[in-house]
Amino acid sequence: MQAEIITIGDEILIGQIVDSNSAFIAKELNKIGVSVYQITSIQDDKQHILNALQESNRRSQVVIITGGLGPTKDDITKHTLCHYFEDTLKQNKTVLSHIEMLFKKFVSTPISDLNRLQALVPTKAEVLHNSFGTAPGLWMEKDGTSFISLPGVPFEMKGLITNEVLPRIIEKYERPHIIHKTIMTYGLGESAIAMKIENWENNLPEEIKLAYLPSLGRVRLRLTAKGKNKEQLQTRVNNEAKKLYPLIGDIIYGEEEDDNLEAVIGKMLTQKQMTLASAESFTGGKIAEQLTAISGASKYFKGTVVSYSTESKINVLGVDENLVKEHSVVSEEVAVAMAKNVKQILNSDFAVATTGNAGPTKGDSEEPVGTVFIAISTPELTFAQKFTMGNHRERIVQKSVNKAFEMLQKEILKF
Amino acid sequence: MQAEIITIGDEILIGQIVDSNSAFIAKELNKIGVSVYQITSIQDDKQHILNALQESNRRSQVVIITGGLGPTKDDITKHTLCHYFEDTLKQNKTVLSHIEMLFKKFVSTPISDLNRLQALVPTKAEVLHNSFGTAPGLWMEKDGTSFISLPGVPFEMKGLITNEVLPRIIEKYERPHIIHKTIMTYGLGESAIAMKIENWENNLPEEIKLAYLPSLGRVRLRLTAKGKNKEQLQTRVNNEAKKLYPLIGDIIYGEEEDDNLEAVIGKMLTQKQMTLASAESFTGGKIAEQLTAISGASKYFKGTVVSYSTESKINVLGVDENLVKEHSVVSEEVAVAMAKNVKQILNSDFAVATTGNAGPTKGDSEEPVGTVFIAISTPELTFAQKFTMGNHRERIVQKSVNKAFEMLQKEILKF
């Protein structure tokens, strides 16, 4: 059971947007045992779309197409589908009244003829209800392949996939089970890990595949198994994962597909009924943002002070002005003071603080670009560590945020 | 002059990572006049890689391949290239000594045989120096097509594209000019804009294409022109863009490809030598994070207080406890107090504050999910507006951040 994804839109081919739709669709298809063979991104060009439809028709049973369903002239997917399926467009009354309802309820401008055009659908298509927008999904079939055309707006596409597309695929196709397990590690490089688990890797059962996914100080180890018996597969994958602990247990911090360290920290704090605050300089609120991206964070996350200027470190966080003068604003002493003070001000059990220089210019300190201090304050102690994070602004910030969560998790574990 | 991008990696096809490499490469190629015909993402599978190489060979003069060059067993790109080019791998001494140098300088673990394997390259390949990592780029040619294989690690890939690949393409191929201009708008929907500019759109010169790119309360209008005479193209695009101002000038906030509202605000504040601070509740630091993502933000951005809990709104921001009791924490009055107080505490000219309920649970207030208040404080006044942002956590936050920047920019304009 094999699927393909075709994303249509000039904006992808000129690099103006990153195609995140495909990742979502691929993930959802995988969960129900459908392998994605290929993702193809193409321009809003009739002949090119026709070629892509033809090629995918030969290869896959399900083809999901996103984009090009908007009301404006640059969107040609619907017309091209009509050409490919030798079909014509006809107004669909249910879609039209849905569009009229949406406009009445949510839009301040009156409905236009352009908006009404979105109610035109190919006569051979099954219409998939788009509760979040005006362009409906379309399900069409040819030579044993299902073609499913969806709008490119991510949140409309997601609604359609979840509510309309997946249930139909599950009903229509028999699928094997695909099991993924991702072991999350930090603090050791890809090849150093590979050396430590070499024997284990060589002895993996044939139906289990291993992949290394390195990123900014972390490596994810992904185990994939495919087969008919779901429980048996799950057991085998779990057994193999367990064998990793004696080998690299010290660097493993989670083993769920969507685990990230922030979520792990959130779970730990919730369980222990303890709280966290942060004081951020060059990380500019990124620690807070990643923490609060998790629903329910208000239970354990008290807040952040982003003290981007030296002045605010003194005024808001109450860092001693002399401390700054003596040690410079990028120093172990200031990091420690920031963590201690924010913990007190926000009345939390733990605190994390960052001060450093992310470049490209030097800012308020003499420390070279890439020098950062990360401080952790716990109910028992406060300490800071110095790091050299390279010279790439974005990477310095993200590596430091990752490192801060790593340090934090190790400390929270002790309580 | 046409190119393709092939990204290799199971992690893309199972949706574990979003392929952002392609967007970067497409953007860079476009800048030098190379059109990207297609982006294809495929699995780490020998036959599939071979098929993709063959197909792209028929269509395009330049094929850029990323991924599958790591030191571990799941990476098979190099071996597959050898098969396709009827070639063998041979140790490259320059690459080997570069790998040894990197390990000595940056890695705490000793170099292993696995790492040394990365110095093996196809004998027919021109080696492209990867200053940031151990896997070199490879440039190989077949039947008039250049195949360029690069590591998938984004920052290594970016270095290779910029320093090695683009200069070689510029030297080797004659290219037309591609001009893009993107007009950034807010506050009006895609089809409402289309109605207002219908005549203009119908009268666009043939060589200029228009695309609508809507996203969370903003619509970007992208003009693209392609031809031999760069200056003439630029003039024509500029002339057409100018004609938009009498039609929709009130909703345009910028017209550079990379313009975002934060950057526009940054430029305005820098020019006026004025400063900004923020107090964020449910936006969790995202306003601060987007502001500080811009290099040089420390000149005008004083900092943020992320007061995620009611307690911190009172303790850190000094919001009157009675005000919270009387009006609830999600209210116009609290938003106004947050903006006023953070402006004073951080000693800034402007401040923006957010309080609201992003869901999925109700939190500390009785307001329904999606209700938010955004307050702006200027040197002259402070006010807050109420919005209903739907019921999707991520979208509530991002729409509110966008709206906050929109309100802020309008106020800063007055000074």
Tab-separated table of C-alpha atoms in Angstrom, chain B residues 176-181 205 207-208 223-240:
chain	number	residue	atom	x	y	z
B	176	PRO	CA	18.212	34.716	-17.604
B	177	HIS	CA	17.347	37.168	-14.869
B	178	ILE	CA	14.479	36.398	-12.529
B	179	ILE	CA	13.071	39.323	-10.592
B	180	HIS	CA	10.688	38.888	-7.675
B	181	LYS	CA	8.964	41.617	-5.774
B	205	PRO	CA	2.427	42.859	-18.996
B	207	GLU	CA	6.251	38.765	-18.716
B	208	ILE	CA	5.019	39.573	-15.205
B	223	LEU	CA	5.292	39.704	-8.799
B	224	THR	CA	7.711	37.631	-10.874
B	225	ALA	CA	9.394	38.650	-14.115
B	226	LYS	CA	11.873	36.696	-16.192
B	227	GLY	CA	14.010	37.928	-19.088
B	228	LYS	CA	17.404	38.948	-20.394
B	229	ASN	CA	17.569	42.624	-19.495
B	230	LYS	CA	17.751	42.876	-15.732
B	231	GLU	CA	17.341	46.641	-15.450
B	232	GLN	CA	14.375	46.723	-17.803
B	233	LEU	CA	12.684	43.902	-15.880
B	234	GLN	CA	13.289	45.628	-12.560
B	235	THR	CA	11.859	48.896	-13.871
B	236	ARG	CA	8.748	47.186	-15.186
B	237	VAL	CA	8.150	45.300	-11.961
B	238	ASN	CA	8.680	48.462	-9.913
B	239	ASN	CA	6.262	50.397	-12.128
B	240	GLU	CA	3.559	47.768	-11.728
